[in-house]
Coordinates of C-alpha atoms in Angstrom, one line a residue:
M1 CA 3.2 71.0 -164.7
D2 CA -0.3 69.8 -165.9
I3 CA -2.0 72.2 -168.3
P4 CA -5.4 71.1 -169.5
G5 CA -6.1 71.7 -173.2
S6 CA -7.9 74.8 -174.2
T7 CA -11.6 74.5 -174.8
L8 CA -13.5 77.2 -176.6
T9 CA -17.2 77.8 -176.2
E10 CA -19.5 75.0 -177.4
S11 CA -20.9 77.1 -180.2
S12 CA -17.4 78.2 -181.2
K13 CA -17.3 75.2 -183.6
Q14 CA -19.5 77.3 -185.8
L15 CA -17.3 80.4 -185.5
N16 CA -16.9 82.2 -188.9
V17 CA -13.4 83.5 -188.4
L18 CA -13.0 84.8 -191.9
E19 CA -16.2 86.8 -191.7
F20 CA -15.3 88.2 -188.3
Y21 CA -12.1 89.8 -189.7
R22 CA -13.7 91.0 -192.9
D23 CA -13.3 94.8 -193.2
A24 CA -12.0 94.9 -189.6
V25 CA -9.4 97.3 -188.2
V26 CA -6.9 95.3 -186.1
L27 CA -4.6 97.1 -183.7
V28 CA -1.4 95.1 -182.9
T29 CA 1.3 95.7 -180.3
G30 CA 4.6 93.8 -180.8
G31 CA 4.0 93.6 -184.5
T32 CA 7.7 93.7 -185.3
G33 CA 8.6 90.7 -183.1
F34 CA 8.6 87.0 -183.8
L35 CA 5.0 86.3 -183.1
G36 CA 3.9 89.7 -184.3
K37 CA 5.4 89.3 -187.8
V38 CA 3.6 85.9 -188.2
L39 CA 0.3 87.5 -187.0
V40 CA 0.6 90.5 -189.3
E41 CA 1.5 88.3 -192.3
K42 CA -1.5 85.9 -191.6
L43 CA -3.9 88.8 -191.3
L44 CA -2.8 90.4 -194.5
R45 CA -2.6 87.2 -196.5
S46 CA -5.6 85.2 -195.3
M47 CA -8.1 87.7 -193.7
A48 CA -9.9 90.4 -195.7
V49 CA -9.0 93.1 -193.1
K50 CA -9.5 96.7 -193.8
K51 CA -6.4 97.9 -191.9
V52 CA -3.7 96.6 -189.6
V53 CA -2.5 99.3 -187.2
L54 CA 0.9 98.7 -185.6
L55 CA 2.1 100.4 -182.4
V56 CA 5.8 100.8 -183.1
R57 CA 8.6 102.7 -181.2
E58 CA 11.7 104.3 -182.6
K59 CA 14.6 101.9 -182.1
R60 CA 18.3 102.6 -182.1
G61 CA 17.8 105.7 -184.2
T62 CA 15.6 104.0 -186.7
S63 CA 12.4 106.0 -187.3
V64 CA 9.0 104.4 -187.2
P65 CA 8.4 104.8 -191.0
E66 CA 11.8 103.2 -191.7
R67 CA 11.0 100.3 -189.3
L68 CA 7.7 99.8 -191.2
R69 CA 9.6 99.6 -194.5
Q70 CA 12.0 97.1 -193.0
L71 CA 9.1 95.0 -191.8
I72 CA 7.5 94.9 -195.2
S73 CA 10.8 93.9 -196.9
D74 CA 11.2 91.0 -194.5
P75 CA 11.3 87.6 -196.3
I76 CA 8.3 86.5 -194.2
F77 CA 6.1 88.5 -196.6
D78 CA 7.5 86.9 -199.7
K79 CA 4.4 84.7 -200.1
I80 CA 2.3 87.8 -200.3
R81 CA 4.6 89.3 -202.9
E82 CA 4.5 86.1 -204.9
S83 CA 0.8 85.3 -204.7
E84 CA -0.9 88.8 -204.9
V85 CA -1.3 90.5 -208.2
H86 CA -1.0 93.9 -206.5
P87 CA 1.0 93.3 -203.3
S88 CA 1.5 97.0 -202.8
K89 CA -2.3 97.3 -202.2
V90 CA -2.0 94.6 -199.5
F91 CA 0.9 96.4 -197.8
A92 CA -1.0 99.7 -198.0
K93 CA -3.3 98.2 -195.3
L94 CA -0.4 98.5 -192.8
E95 CA -0.2 101.7 -190.8
A96 CA 2.4 102.3 -188.1
I97 CA 1.9 104.7 -185.1
E98 CA 4.8 105.9 -183.2
T99 CA 4.6 105.0 -179.5
D100 CA 6.6 105.3 -176.3
F101 CA 5.4 103.0 -173.6
T102 CA 7.8 104.5 -171.0
T103 CA 5.4 107.5 -170.7
D104 CA 1.8 107.8 -169.7
E105 CA 1.0 109.6 -173.0
F106 CA 2.4 106.8 -175.0
V107 CA 0.7 107.8 -178.3
K108 CA 1.5 111.1 -179.9
E109 CA -1.0 113.5 -181.5
P110 CA -2.7 113.4 -184.0
Y111 CA -3.0 109.7 -183.8
K112 CA -4.3 109.7 -180.2
T113 CA -7.3 111.8 -181.2
D114 CA -7.9 110.3 -184.6
L115 CA -7.4 106.6 -183.9
L116 CA -7.1 105.8 -180.2
N117 CA -9.6 108.1 -178.5
E118 CA -12.2 106.1 -176.6
T119 CA -15.0 107.5 -178.7
Q120 CA -13.4 105.9 -181.8
A121 CA -13.6 102.4 -180.2
R122 CA -17.4 102.3 -179.9
H123 CA -17.4 99.3 -182.2
L124 CA -14.7 97.4 -180.2
K125 CA -15.2 93.7 -180.9
A126 CA -12.4 92.0 -179.0
I127 CA -9.1 92.4 -177.2
V128 CA -6.7 89.5 -176.7
H129 CA -3.8 89.8 -174.3
V130 CA -0.9 87.5 -175.1
S131 CA 0.4 86.0 -171.9
T132 CA 2.3 82.7 -171.4
F133 CA 1.8 79.3 -169.9
Y134 CA 4.5 80.1 -167.5
S135 CA 2.7 83.0 -165.8
N136 CA 1.8 80.4 -163.2
C137 CA 4.7 78.0 -163.6
D138 CA 4.9 77.6 -159.8
R139 CA 1.7 75.5 -160.0
A140 CA 1.4 71.8 -160.7
H141 CA -2.0 72.1 -162.4
I142 CA -3.1 75.2 -164.4
E143 CA -6.7 75.8 -165.3
E144 CA -8.1 78.3 -167.8
C145 CA -8.5 81.0 -165.2
V146 CA -6.6 83.9 -163.7
Y147 CA -4.8 83.1 -160.4
D148 CA -5.0 86.2 -158.2
D149 CA -2.4 85.1 -155.6
I150 CA 0.4 87.6 -155.9
R151 CA 2.1 88.1 -152.6
Y152 CA 2.5 91.3 -150.5
G153 CA -1.0 92.6 -151.1
G154 CA -1.1 92.2 -154.9
W155 CA 0.4 93.8 -157.9
D156 CA -0.9 97.3 -157.3
H157 CA 0.4 97.4 -153.7
I158 CA 3.8 96.2 -155.0
R159 CA 3.8 98.9 -157.6
R160 CA 3.3 101.6 -155.0
I161 CA 6.0 100.1 -152.8
L162 CA 8.6 100.1 -155.7
E163 CA 7.7 103.5 -157.2
P164 CA 9.8 105.7 -154.8
L165 CA 12.8 103.3 -154.7
T166 CA 16.1 103.5 -156.6
E167 CA 17.0 100.9 -159.2
A168 CA 19.5 99.4 -156.8
E169 CA 16.9 99.1 -154.0
K170 CA 14.4 97.5 -156.4
A171 CA 17.1 95.0 -157.5
K172 CA 17.6 93.9 -153.9
L173 CA 13.9 93.4 -153.3
M174 CA 12.9 91.7 -156.6
P175 CA 13.9 88.1 -155.8
S176 CA 11.7 88.2 -152.7
I177 CA 8.8 89.9 -154.4
I178 CA 8.6 87.7 -157.5
A179 CA 9.1 84.4 -155.6
P180 CA 8.1 81.6 -156.2
L181 CA 8.2 82.6 -159.9
P182 CA 11.7 82.3 -161.4
N183 CA 12.1 85.7 -163.2
N184 CA 10.7 89.1 -163.9
Y185 CA 9.2 87.9 -167.2
T186 CA 6.9 85.3 -165.7
F187 CA 6.0 87.6 -162.8
S188 CA 5.1 90.6 -165.0
K189 CA 2.9 88.3 -167.2
K190 CA 1.1 87.1 -164.0
C191 CA 0.6 90.7 -162.9
A192 CA -0.8 91.7 -166.3
E193 CA -3.4 88.9 -166.1
V194 CA -4.5 89.9 -162.7
M195 CA -4.7 93.6 -163.7
I196 CA -6.9 92.7 -166.7
Q197 CA -9.3 90.8 -164.5
K198 CA -9.5 93.5 -161.9
R199 CA -9.6 96.6 -164.0
F200 CA -10.7 95.7 -167.6
S201 CA -13.1 92.8 -167.3
D202 CA -15.9 95.0 -168.4
L203 CA -14.3 95.0 -171.9
P204 CA -14.6 92.2 -174.4
I205 CA -11.2 90.9 -173.5
G206 CA -9.5 87.5 -173.3
I207 CA -6.1 86.1 -172.3
F208 CA -4.2 83.8 -174.6
R209 CA -1.5 81.6 -173.1
P210 CA 0.9 80.2 -175.7
P211 CA 3.5 77.6 -174.7
I212 CA 7.1 77.6 -175.7
V213 CA 6.9 78.8 -179.3
T214 CA 8.9 76.9 -182.0
P215 CA 9.7 77.8 -185.6
G216 CA 6.8 77.6 -188.1
Y217 CA 5.4 74.2 -189.1
R218 CA 3.9 75.3 -192.5
E219 CA 3.4 79.0 -192.5
P220 CA 4.6 81.3 -193.7
V221 CA 7.3 78.8 -194.8
P222 CA 8.3 75.6 -193.0
G223 CA 10.9 76.2 -190.3
W224 CA 10.7 80.0 -190.4
V225 CA 12.1 81.8 -187.4
D226 CA 13.9 85.1 -186.9
S227 CA 15.1 85.0 -183.3
L228 CA 17.6 83.1 -181.3
Q229 CA 15.4 82.6 -178.2
G230 CA 13.7 79.6 -176.6
V231 CA 14.2 76.3 -178.4
T232 CA 15.9 78.0 -181.3
A233 CA 18.7 79.1 -178.9
L234 CA 19.1 75.4 -177.9
C235 CA 19.2 74.2 -181.5
I236 CA 22.1 76.4 -182.6
P237 CA 24.8 75.0 -180.1
I238 CA 23.6 71.4 -180.9
L239 CA 24.1 71.9 -184.6
K240 CA 27.4 73.6 -184.0
Q241 CA 28.3 70.7 -181.8
R242 CA 29.1 72.9 -178.9
L243 CA 26.4 71.8 -176.4
L244 CA 28.3 70.2 -173.6
W245 CA 25.6 70.3 -171.0
Y246 CA 22.4 72.0 -170.1
Y247 CA 20.6 72.5 -166.8
G248 CA 17.3 70.6 -166.6
D249 CA 15.6 67.2 -166.4
P250 CA 16.0 65.5 -169.8
A251 CA 12.9 63.4 -169.1
T252 CA 10.7 66.5 -168.8
C253 CA 8.2 67.0 -171.7
P254 CA 8.0 70.7 -172.4
A255 CA 4.9 72.4 -173.8
L256 CA 5.8 73.3 -177.4
A257 CA 3.8 74.6 -180.3
P258 CA 4.8 76.0 -183.8
V259 CA 4.4 79.7 -184.2
D260 CA 1.9 79.3 -187.1
Y261 CA -0.3 77.1 -184.9
C262 CA -0.1 79.7 -182.0
I263 CA -1.1 82.5 -184.3
A264 CA -4.0 80.5 -185.7
G265 CA -5.2 80.0 -182.1
L266 CA -4.7 83.7 -181.2
I267 CA -6.7 84.8 -184.3
T268 CA -9.5 82.4 -183.4
A269 CA -9.5 83.4 -179.7
A270 CA -10.3 87.0 -180.7
C271 CA -13.3 85.8 -182.6
D272 CA -14.4 83.6 -179.7
V273 CA -14.1 86.5 -177.3
S274 CA -16.5 88.5 -179.4
H275 CA -18.8 85.6 -179.9
R276 CA -19.1 85.0 -176.1
Q277 CA -20.0 88.6 -175.6
E278 CA -22.8 88.5 -178.2
E279 CA -24.2 85.2 -176.9
K280 CA -24.5 86.7 -173.4
R281 CA -26.1 89.8 -174.7
V282 CA -28.8 87.8 -176.4
M283 CA -29.4 85.7 -173.2
E284 CA -29.8 89.0 -171.3
S285 CA -28.4 87.3 -168.2
F286 CA -24.8 88.6 -168.3
V287 CA -23.5 91.5 -166.3
R288 CA -20.2 92.7 -167.7
K289 CA -19.0 94.4 -164.6
G290 CA -16.7 92.1 -162.6
A291 CA -17.0 89.2 -165.1
E292 CA -13.9 87.0 -165.5
P293 CA -12.2 87.2 -168.9
P294 CA -11.9 84.0 -170.8
V295 CA -8.5 82.3 -170.7
Y296 CA -7.1 80.1 -173.5
N297 CA -4.4 77.6 -172.6
F298 CA -3.1 76.8 -176.1
Y299 CA -1.6 73.3 -175.6
F300 CA -1.2 70.0 -177.3
D301 CA -1.3 67.0 -174.9
K302 CA -0.7 64.3 -177.5
Q303 CA 2.6 62.8 -178.6
L304 CA 4.7 64.8 -176.3
I305 CA 8.4 64.5 -176.5
S306 CA 11.0 65.0 -173.8
W307 CA 13.9 67.4 -173.9
Q308 CA 16.2 64.4 -174.5
Q309 CA 14.1 63.3 -177.5
F310 CA 14.0 66.9 -178.8
I311 CA 17.8 67.3 -178.6
G312 CA 18.2 63.9 -180.2
L313 CA 16.0 64.9 -183.2
V314 CA 18.0 68.1 -183.7
G315 CA 21.3 66.3 -183.5
A316 CA 20.3 63.2 -185.5
S317 CA 21.5 64.7 -188.8
L318 CA 25.0 65.3 -187.5
P319 CA 27.5 62.8 -189.0
T320 CA 30.1 63.1 -186.3
Y321 CA 30.5 61.1 -183.1
S322 CA 29.2 64.0 -181.0
G323 CA 26.1 64.0 -183.2
R324 CA 25.5 60.3 -182.5
L325 CA 25.6 61.0 -178.8
F326 CA 22.4 63.0 -179.0
R327 CA 20.5 60.1 -180.6

């Protein structure tokens, strides 16, 4: 799969990211997840934001205020606690709003009226949707654009077909509907990209495609990770010397990027989205209606390593014979 490197606008070399976020109110979904925690920490520690609003759901009986307290107590925020004279003032910038995305009215009052009403977003600067490289993994070459080639009449037609069906009926149809994509995750990401282009391209919106995200390189601390997914899930059985085999081509070079690099790219992408809009306003030659949103393929094409090399690097520290097999 050939994925060209991301190129921002020519003038983006002069983007003032710090100034863009100064006194900004940033709304974050997924702020309690792996990427979300790194994003929130970076915004609070490095950007002079006014507020970071998190959309959070109640989970397994844990209330939203309690989940916010758990988030703040996470070790990922230790650098803020250690470096700030008054860390409580920094954490006071965090606000959690209870949400339920299984309903149409996913935000409860009074937050909907006070914070999320359309009239309150008159100064909206940028929206960035986090997608994935693999939303188009059926293609051999992926450009920075949205591929509107969903079968069976498109995502909206598929939605209408599935709505009246039972879960069992949906399960039978899904393999045919999502093909040639391998799973619901990649298919839903592709549908989201197409929906953004068709319905929301009049907004200052962009699509950010991270690759396979690895633990942090430098921030918040080297090697930081809090989930057993992706490459981390592969590392654990290697280090426990329980990896007997895996399904895949060992010569394939996966698209990998540390989480702190991905978040830096995501933060910059929002600034670039806003900058593009302002540039086109000045030129007076841009019609927002129907315009294609910018897409950012976040990818490093230098010094790629294969899966076999990756596994060898992880297992190289093992002193046993099985560890030497990975080298």
